């Protein structure tokens, strides 16, 4: 599942590689402190990335972002089976 490609679809702003990496960590259940530690960046930087991710994806909360990713992944799986 290519988070960057799926969430960038139709959005000229799109996600940076770092933002796509953060989306993957969010979908794996990581919180802000864990993401900051893993990526060796500040928690404020993680929060800034998350705000931009939400704006780019039209999400307003972590769970909504996770559901968007799951929906995109399910649609990708069904298309690849055809």
mmCIF file of N, CA, C and O in Angstrom:
data_model
loop_
_atom_site.group_PDB
_atom_site.id
_atom_site.type_symbol
_atom_site.label_atom_id
_atom_site.label_comp_id
_atom_site.label_asym_id
_atom_site.label_seq_id
_atom_site.Cartn_x
_atom_site.Cartn_y
_atom_site.Cartn_z
ATOM 1 N N UNK A 1 0.851 -1.182 0.000
ATOM 2 C CA UNK A 1 0.000 0.000 0.000
ATOM 3 C C UNK A 1 0.886 1.232 0.000
ATOM 4 O O UNK A 1 1.716 1.405 0.880
ATOM 5 N N UNK A 2 0.739 2.075 -1.005
ATOM 6 C CA UNK A 2 1.558 3.280 -1.158
ATOM 7 C C UNK A 2 0.792 4.483 -0.634
ATOM 8 O O UNK A 2 -0.009 5.081 -1.345
ATOM 9 N N UNK A 3 1.017 4.830 0.632
ATOM 10 C CA UNK A 3 0.293 5.921 1.284
ATOM 11 C C UNK A 3 0.435 7.211 0.497
ATOM 12 O O UNK A 3 -0.538 7.905 0.241
ATOM 13 N N UNK A 4 1.652 7.537 0.118
ATOM 14 C CA UNK A 4 1.908 8.795 -0.576
ATOM 15 C C UNK A 4 1.098 8.877 -1.866
ATOM 16 O O UNK A 4 0.436 9.862 -2.127
ATOM 17 N N UNK A 5 1.119 7.818 -2.657
ATOM 18 C CA UNK A 5 0.393 7.830 -3.927
ATOM 19 C C UNK A 5 -1.111 7.916 -3.697
ATOM 20 O O UNK A 5 -1.812 8.677 -4.342
ATOM 21 N N UNK A 6 -1.617 7.133 -2.763
ATOM 22 C CA UNK A 6 -3.055 7.105 -2.515
ATOM 23 C C UNK A 6 -3.575 8.437 -1.981
ATOM 24 O O UNK A 6 -4.611 8.912 -2.403
ATOM 25 N N UNK A 7 -2.869 9.037 -1.039
ATOM 26 C CA UNK A 7 -3.358 10.265 -0.428
ATOM 27 C C UNK A 7 -3.030 11.493 -1.266
ATOM 28 O O UNK A 7 -3.620 12.544 -1.084
ATOM 29 N N UNK A 8 -2.088 11.375 -2.211
ATOM 30 C CA UNK A 8 -1.749 12.493 -3.091
ATOM 31 C C UNK A 8 -2.715 12.597 -4.269
ATOM 32 O O UNK A 8 -2.753 13.608 -4.946
ATOM 33 N N UNK A 9 -3.482 11.564 -4.520
ATOM 34 C CA UNK A 9 -4.346 11.529 -5.698
ATOM 35 C C UNK A 9 -5.219 12.775 -5.776
ATOM 36 O O UNK A 9 -5.998 13.065 -4.890
ATOM 37 N N UNK A 10 -5.038 13.531 -6.844
ATOM 38 C CA UNK A 10 -5.862 14.713 -7.081
ATOM 39 C C UNK A 10 -5.471 15.919 -6.243
ATOM 40 O O UNK A 10 -6.134 16.944 -6.297
ATOM 41 N N UNK A 11 -4.385 15.838 -5.480
ATOM 42 C CA UNK A 11 -3.985 16.967 -4.651
ATOM 43 C C UNK A 11 -2.625 17.471 -5.107
ATOM 44 O O UNK A 11 -1.616 16.812 -4.877
ATOM 45 N N UNK A 12 -2.579 18.626 -5.760
ATOM 46 C CA UNK A 12 -1.305 19.143 -6.256
ATOM 47 C C UNK A 12 -0.306 19.422 -5.139
ATOM 48 O O UNK A 12 0.885 19.349 -5.335
ATOM 49 N N UNK A 13 -0.816 19.735 -3.920
ATOM 50 C CA UNK A 13 0.081 19.945 -2.790
ATOM 51 C C UNK A 13 0.694 18.643 -2.346
ATOM 52 O O UNK A 13 1.881 18.536 -2.095
ATOM 53 N N UNK A 14 -0.138 17.621 -2.263
ATOM 54 C CA UNK A 14 0.306 16.279 -1.905
ATOM 55 C C UNK A 14 1.012 16.201 -0.571
ATOM 56 O O UNK A 14 1.027 17.139 0.210
ATOM 57 N N UNK A 15 1.589 15.060 -0.307
ATOM 58 C CA UNK A 15 2.334 14.819 0.926
ATOM 59 C C UNK A 15 3.819 14.704 0.604
ATOM 60 O O UNK A 15 4.195 14.127 -0.414
ATOM 61 N N UNK A 16 4.631 15.199 1.514
ATOM 62 C CA UNK A 16 6.073 15.006 1.371
ATOM 63 C C UNK A 16 6.394 13.564 1.752
ATOM 64 O O UNK A 16 5.558 12.852 2.335
ATOM 65 N N UNK A 17 7.598 13.134 1.443
ATOM 66 C CA UNK A 17 8.012 11.787 1.826
ATOM 67 C C UNK A 17 7.957 11.615 3.339
ATOM 68 O O UNK A 17 7.543 10.576 3.844
ATOM 69 N N UNK A 18 8.372 12.645 4.077
ATOM 70 C CA UNK A 18 8.358 12.582 5.539
ATOM 71 C C UNK A 18 6.926 12.461 6.053
ATOM 72 O O UNK A 18 6.645 11.686 6.964
ATOM 73 N N UNK A 19 6.009 13.223 5.461
ATOM 74 C CA UNK A 19 4.605 13.153 5.879
ATOM 75 C C UNK A 19 4.025 11.771 5.596
ATOM 76 O O UNK A 19 3.280 11.233 6.423
ATOM 77 N N UNK A 20 4.364 11.196 4.473
ATOM 78 C CA UNK A 20 3.894 9.844 4.156
ATOM 79 C C UNK A 20 4.437 8.844 5.175
ATOM 80 O O UNK A 20 3.723 7.929 5.612
ATOM 81 N N UNK A 21 5.677 9.044 5.585
ATOM 82 C CA UNK A 21 6.286 8.185 6.595
ATOM 83 C C UNK A 21 5.534 8.313 7.924
ATOM 84 O O UNK A 21 5.259 7.314 8.603
ATOM 85 N N UNK A 22 5.148 9.529 8.270
ATOM 86 C CA UNK A 22 4.412 9.765 9.510
ATOM 87 C C UNK A 22 3.025 9.134 9.431
ATOM 88 O O UNK A 22 2.546 8.552 10.406
ATOM 89 N N UNK A 23 2.371 9.215 8.276
ATOM 90 C CA UNK A 23 1.063 8.567 8.114
ATOM 91 C C UNK A 23 1.193 7.073 8.388
ATOM 92 O O UNK A 23 0.369 6.493 9.105
ATOM 93 N N UNK A 24 2.214 6.445 7.843
ATOM 94 C CA UNK A 24 2.408 5.015 8.079
ATOM 95 C C UNK A 24 2.582 4.715 9.564
ATOM 96 O O UNK A 24 2.007 3.749 10.083
ATOM 97 N N UNK A 25 3.348 5.549 10.245
ATOM 98 C CA UNK A 25 3.550 5.331 11.678
ATOM 99 C C UNK A 25 2.254 5.528 12.453
ATOM 100 O O UNK A 25 1.972 4.785 13.395
ATOM 101 N N UNK A 26 1.460 6.509 12.055
ATOM 102 C CA UNK A 26 0.157 6.728 12.701
ATOM 103 C C UNK A 26 -0.732 5.503 12.515
ATOM 104 O O UNK A 26 -1.375 5.043 13.454
ATOM 105 N N UNK A 27 -0.763 4.964 11.298
ATOM 106 C CA UNK A 27 -1.619 3.800 11.046
ATOM 107 C C UNK A 27 -1.124 2.563 11.780
ATOM 108 O O UNK A 27 -1.879 1.611 11.950
ATOM 109 N N UNK A 28 0.124 2.596 12.213
ATOM 110 C CA UNK A 28 0.677 1.488 13.006
ATOM 111 C C UNK A 28 0.515 1.728 14.498
ATOM 112 O O UNK A 28 1.067 0.992 15.308
ATOM 113 N N UNK A 29 -0.228 2.788 14.853
ATOM 114 C CA UNK A 29 -0.554 3.025 16.250
ATOM 115 C C UNK A 29 0.441 3.866 17.032
ATOM 116 O O UNK A 29 0.321 3.992 18.246
ATOM 117 N N UNK A 30 1.424 4.458 16.345
ATOM 118 C CA UNK A 30 2.408 5.275 17.059
ATOM 119 C C UNK A 30 1.796 6.613 17.451
ATOM 120 O O UNK A 30 1.026 7.197 16.705
ATOM 121 N N UNK A 31 2.186 7.122 18.611
ATOM 122 C CA UNK A 31 1.744 8.446 19.038
ATOM 123 C C UNK A 31 2.852 9.466 18.750
ATOM 124 O O UNK A 31 3.932 9.104 18.256
ATOM 125 N N UNK A 32 2.575 10.736 19.050
ATOM 126 C CA UNK A 32 3.526 11.804 18.722
ATOM 127 C C UNK A 32 4.908 11.562 19.340
ATOM 128 O O UNK A 32 5.919 11.640 18.629
ATOM 129 N N UNK A 33 5.006 11.269 20.643
ATOM 130 C CA UNK A 33 6.343 11.041 21.210
ATOM 131 C C UNK A 33 7.096 9.877 20.545
ATOM 132 O O UNK A 33 8.303 9.971 20.300
ATOM 133 N N UNK A 34 6.392 8.802 20.250
ATOM 134 C CA UNK A 34 7.035 7.644 19.621
ATOM 135 C C UNK A 34 7.512 7.979 18.207
ATOM 136 O O UNK A 34 8.608 7.574 17.800
ATOM 137 N N UNK A 35 6.706 8.720 17.466
ATOM 138 C CA UNK A 35 7.094 9.118 16.111
ATOM 139 C C UNK A 35 8.314 10.028 16.172
ATOM 140 O O UNK A 35 9.278 9.860 15.413
ATOM 141 N N UNK A 36 8.293 10.997 17.079
ATOM 142 C CA UNK A 36 9.421 11.929 17.220
ATOM 143 C C UNK A 36 10.706 11.172 17.536
ATOM 144 O O UNK A 36 11.762 11.445 16.940
ATOM 145 N N UNK A 37 10.615 10.228 18.444
ATOM 146 C CA UNK A 37 11.802 9.460 18.821
ATOM 147 C C UNK A 37 12.307 8.611 17.657
ATOM 148 O O UNK A 37 13.503 8.575 17.372
ATOM 149 N N UNK A 38 11.389 7.947 16.974
ATOM 150 C CA UNK A 38 11.786 7.067 15.870
ATOM 151 C C UNK A 38 12.410 7.842 14.718
ATOM 152 O O UNK A 38 13.374 7.392 14.097
ATOM 153 N N UNK A 39 11.884 9.022 14.419
ATOM 154 C CA UNK A 39 12.373 9.808 13.283
ATOM 155 C C UNK A 39 13.441 10.831 13.680
ATOM 156 O O UNK A 39 13.965 11.540 12.825
ATOM 157 N N UNK A 40 13.728 10.896 14.966
ATOM 158 C CA UNK A 40 14.720 11.819 15.515
ATOM 159 C C UNK A 40 14.391 13.264 15.109
ATOM 160 O O UNK A 40 15.197 13.985 14.527
ATOM 161 N N UNK A 41 13.156 13.651 15.403
ATOM 162 C CA UNK A 41 12.693 15.026 15.197
ATOM 163 C C UNK A 41 11.913 15.436 16.447
ATOM 164 O O UNK A 41 11.557 14.587 17.261
ATOM 165 N N UNK A 42 11.651 16.728 16.597
ATOM 166 C CA UNK A 42 10.937 17.181 17.789
ATOM 167 C C UNK A 42 9.459 16.816 17.708
ATOM 168 O O UNK A 42 8.903 16.615 16.615
ATOM 169 N N UNK A 43 8.824 16.750 18.859
ATOM 170 C CA UNK A 43 7.393 16.487 18.900
ATOM 171 C C UNK A 43 6.617 17.602 18.205
ATOM 172 O O UNK A 43 5.601 17.333 17.562
ATOM 173 N N UNK A 44 7.096 18.836 18.323
ATOM 174 C CA UNK A 44 6.420 19.948 17.628
ATOM 175 C C UNK A 44 6.489 19.780 16.123
ATOM 176 O O UNK A 44 5.529 20.093 15.414
ATOM 177 N N UNK A 45 7.602 19.276 15.616
ATOM 178 C CA UNK A 45 7.725 19.025 14.174
ATOM 179 C C UNK A 45 6.738 17.943 13.749
ATOM 180 O O UNK A 45 6.081 18.068 12.707
ATOM 181 N N UNK A 46 6.607 16.907 14.559
ATOM 182 C CA UNK A 46 5.635 15.844 14.260
ATOM 183 C C UNK A 46 4.229 16.440 14.218
ATOM 184 O O UNK A 46 3.465 16.177 13.284
ATOM 185 N N UNK A 47 3.893 17.257 15.197
ATOM 186 C CA UNK A 47 2.549 17.873 15.233
ATOM 187 C C UNK A 47 2.306 18.740 14.007
ATOM 188 O O UNK A 47 1.203 18.740 13.440
ATOM 189 N N UNK A 48 3.333 19.480 13.580
ATOM 190 C CA UNK A 48 3.202 20.315 12.377
ATOM 191 C C UNK A 48 2.944 19.446 11.154
ATOM 192 O O UNK A 48 2.074 19.753 10.328
ATOM 193 N N UNK A 49 3.686 18.361 11.030
ATOM 194 C CA UNK A 49 3.467 17.434 9.905
ATOM 195 C C UNK A 49 2.052 16.865 9.948
ATOM 196 O O UNK A 49 1.371 16.776 8.913
ATOM 197 N N UNK A 50 1.593 16.493 11.135
ATOM 198 C CA UNK A 50 0.258 15.905 11.266
ATOM 199 C C UNK A 50 -0.817 16.916 10.857
ATOM 200 O O UNK A 50 -1.765 16.563 10.151
ATOM 201 N N UNK A 51 -0.671 18.167 11.250
ATOM 202 C CA UNK A 51 -1.633 19.194 10.844
ATOM 203 C C UNK A 51 -1.681 19.318 9.330
ATOM 204 O O UNK A 51 -2.751 19.419 8.732
ATOM 205 N N UNK A 52 -0.510 19.300 8.690
ATOM 206 C CA UNK A 52 -0.472 19.419 7.233
ATOM 207 C C UNK A 52 -1.077 18.174 6.568
ATOM 208 O O UNK A 52 -1.766 18.267 5.566
ATOM 209 N N UNK A 53 -0.820 17.013 7.144
ATOM 210 C CA UNK A 53 -1.394 15.761 6.627
ATOM 211 C C UNK A 53 -2.920 15.827 6.689
ATOM 212 O O UNK A 53 -3.603 15.507 5.713
ATOM 213 N N UNK A 54 -3.451 16.244 7.842
ATOM 214 C CA UNK A 54 -4.898 16.362 7.991
ATOM 215 C C UNK A 54 -5.478 17.301 6.933
ATOM 216 O O UNK A 54 -6.480 17.007 6.298
ATOM 217 N N UNK A 55 -4.834 18.448 6.760
ATOM 218 C CA UNK A 55 -5.315 19.440 5.795
ATOM 219 C C UNK A 55 -5.283 18.870 4.372
ATOM 220 O O UNK A 55 -6.231 19.000 3.618
ATOM 221 N N UNK A 56 -4.172 18.195 4.018
ATOM 222 C CA UNK A 56 -4.025 17.641 2.670
ATOM 223 C C UNK A 56 -5.033 16.529 2.393
ATOM 224 O O UNK A 56 -5.484 16.359 1.259
ATOM 225 N N UNK A 57 -5.384 15.778 3.436
ATOM 226 C CA UNK A 57 -6.280 14.625 3.264
ATOM 227 C C UNK A 57 -7.737 14.938 3.574
ATOM 228 O O UNK A 57 -8.607 14.109 3.352
ATOM 229 N N UNK A 58 -7.982 16.114 4.124
ATOM 230 C CA UNK A 58 -9.351 16.458 4.511
ATOM 231 C C UNK A 58 -9.794 15.757 5.779
ATOM 232 O O UNK A 58 -10.985 15.646 6.048
ATOM 233 N N UNK A 59 -8.837 15.285 6.558
ATOM 234 C CA UNK A 59 -9.160 14.617 7.820
ATOM 235 C C UNK A 59 -9.136 15.637 8.950
ATOM 236 O O UNK A 59 -8.491 16.675 8.846
ATOM 237 N N UNK A 60 -9.842 15.323 10.017
ATOM 238 C CA UNK A 60 -9.884 16.224 11.169
ATOM 239 C C UNK A 60 -9.396 15.556 12.444
ATOM 240 O O UNK A 60 -9.291 16.197 13.478
ATOM 241 N N UNK A 61 -9.124 14.258 12.359
ATOM 242 C CA UNK A 61 -8.678 13.520 13.540
ATOM 243 C C UNK A 61 -7.900 12.282 13.100
ATOM 244 O O UNK A 61 -8.020 11.827 11.957
ATOM 245 N N UNK A 62 -7.139 11.756 14.028
ATOM 246 C CA UNK A 62 -6.298 10.575 13.767
ATOM 247 C C UNK A 62 -7.122 9.400 13.236
ATOM 248 O O UNK A 62 -6.755 8.754 12.258
ATOM 249 N N UNK A 63 -8.258 9.114 13.877
ATOM 250 C CA UNK A 63 -9.073 7.979 13.448
ATOM 251 C C UNK A 63 -9.601 8.174 12.034
ATOM 252 O O UNK A 63 -9.653 7.230 11.251
ATOM 253 N N UNK A 64 -9.975 9.391 11.706
ATOM 254 C CA UNK A 64 -10.462 9.675 10.346
ATOM 255 C C UNK A 64 -9.352 9.432 9.322
ATOM 256 O O UNK A 64 -9.597 8.873 8.250
ATOM 257 N N UNK A 65 -8.115 9.822 9.649
ATOM 258 C CA UNK A 65 -6.985 9.575 8.763
ATOM 259 C C UNK A 65 -6.756 8.076 8.583
ATOM 260 O O UNK A 65 -6.557 7.596 7.467
ATOM 261 N N UNK A 66 -6.819 7.336 9.674
ATOM 262 C CA UNK A 66 -6.631 5.878 9.615
ATOM 263 C C UNK A 66 -7.713 5.247 8.734
ATOM 264 O O UNK A 66 -7.424 4.387 7.897
ATOM 265 N N UNK A 67 -8.960 5.694 8.884
ATOM 266 C CA UNK A 67 -10.051 5.157 8.063
ATOM 267 C C UNK A 67 -9.853 5.490 6.587
ATOM 268 O O UNK A 67 -10.131 4.654 5.718
ATOM 269 N N UNK A 68 -9.349 6.688 6.285
ATOM 270 C CA UNK A 68 -9.055 7.048 4.892
ATOM 271 C C UNK A 68 -8.014 6.101 4.304
ATOM 272 O O UNK A 68 -8.147 5.644 3.168
ATOM 273 N N UNK A 69 -6.989 5.832 5.086
ATOM 274 C CA UNK A 69 -5.937 4.911 4.625
ATOM 275 C C UNK A 69 -6.475 3.505 4.421
ATOM 276 O O UNK A 69 -6.151 2.853 3.429
ATOM 277 N N UNK A 70 -7.290 3.047 5.355
ATOM 278 C CA UNK A 70 -7.867 1.707 5.234
ATOM 279 C C UNK A 70 -8.776 1.609 4.017
ATOM 280 O O UNK A 70 -8.754 0.617 3.295
ATOM 281 N N UNK A 71 -9.564 2.643 3.765
ATOM 282 C CA UNK A 71 -10.445 2.661 2.594
ATOM 283 C C UNK A 71 -9.627 2.633 1.310
ATOM 284 O O UNK A 71 -9.928 1.870 0.394
ATOM 285 N N UNK A 72 -8.577 3.457 1.257
ATOM 286 C CA UNK A 72 -7.720 3.491 0.069
ATOM 287 C C UNK A 72 -7.049 2.145 -0.148
ATOM 288 O O UNK A 72 -6.947 1.662 -1.276
ATOM 289 N N UNK A 73 -6.610 1.512 0.930
ATOM 290 C CA UNK A 73 -5.956 0.211 0.826
ATOM 291 C C UNK A 73 -6.935 -0.853 0.338
ATOM 292 O O UNK A 73 -6.612 -1.662 -0.520
ATOM 293 N N UNK A 74 -8.162 -0.834 0.850
ATOM 294 C CA UNK A 74 -9.185 -1.786 0.439
ATOM 295 C C UNK A 74 -9.521 -1.610 -1.038
ATOM 296 O O UNK A 74 -9.635 -2.590 -1.782
ATOM 297 N N UNK A 75 -9.645 -0.356 -1.473
ATOM 298 C CA UNK A 75 -9.945 -0.096 -2.887
ATOM 299 C C UNK A 75 -8.803 -0.549 -3.777
ATOM 300 O O UNK A 75 -9.019 -1.116 -4.845
ATOM 301 N N UNK A 76 -7.556 -0.327 -3.333
ATOM 302 C CA UNK A 76 -6.399 -0.764 -4.106
ATOM 303 C C UNK A 76 -6.379 -2.285 -4.227
ATOM 304 O O UNK A 76 -6.111 -2.831 -5.281
ATOM 305 N N UNK A 77 -6.683 -2.977 -3.125
ATOM 306 C CA UNK A 77 -6.710 -4.449 -3.131
ATOM 307 C C UNK A 77 -7.775 -4.977 -4.089
ATOM 308 O O UNK A 77 -7.535 -5.918 -4.828
ATOM 309 N N UNK A 78 -8.956 -4.371 -4.076
ATOM 310 C CA UNK A 78 -10.028 -4.850 -4.941
ATOM 311 C C UNK A 78 -9.712 -4.580 -6.409
ATOM 312 O O UNK A 78 -10.046 -5.377 -7.281
ATOM 313 N N UNK A 79 -9.037 -3.494 -6.714
ATOM 314 C CA UNK A 79 -8.651 -3.192 -8.091
ATOM 315 C C UNK A 79 -7.573 -4.156 -8.573
ATOM 316 O O UNK A 79 -7.568 -4.563 -9.743
ATOM 317 N N UNK A 80 -6.646 -4.538 -7.714
ATOM 318 C CA UNK A 80 -5.571 -5.430 -8.112
ATOM 319 C C UNK A 80 -6.074 -6.859 -8.325
ATOM 320 O O UNK A 80 -5.447 -7.651 -8.999
ATOM 321 N N UNK A 81 -7.233 -7.199 -7.739
ATOM 322 C CA UNK A 81 -7.786 -8.542 -7.910
ATOM 323 C C UNK A 81 -8.589 -8.666 -9.184
ATOM 324 O O UNK A 81 -8.884 -9.774 -9.610
ATOM 325 N N UNK A 82 -8.931 -7.548 -9.805
ATOM 326 C CA UNK A 82 -9.731 -7.595 -11.048
ATOM 327 C C UNK A 82 -8.913 -7.943 -12.250
ATOM 328 O O UNK A 82 -7.856 -7.882 -12.476
#
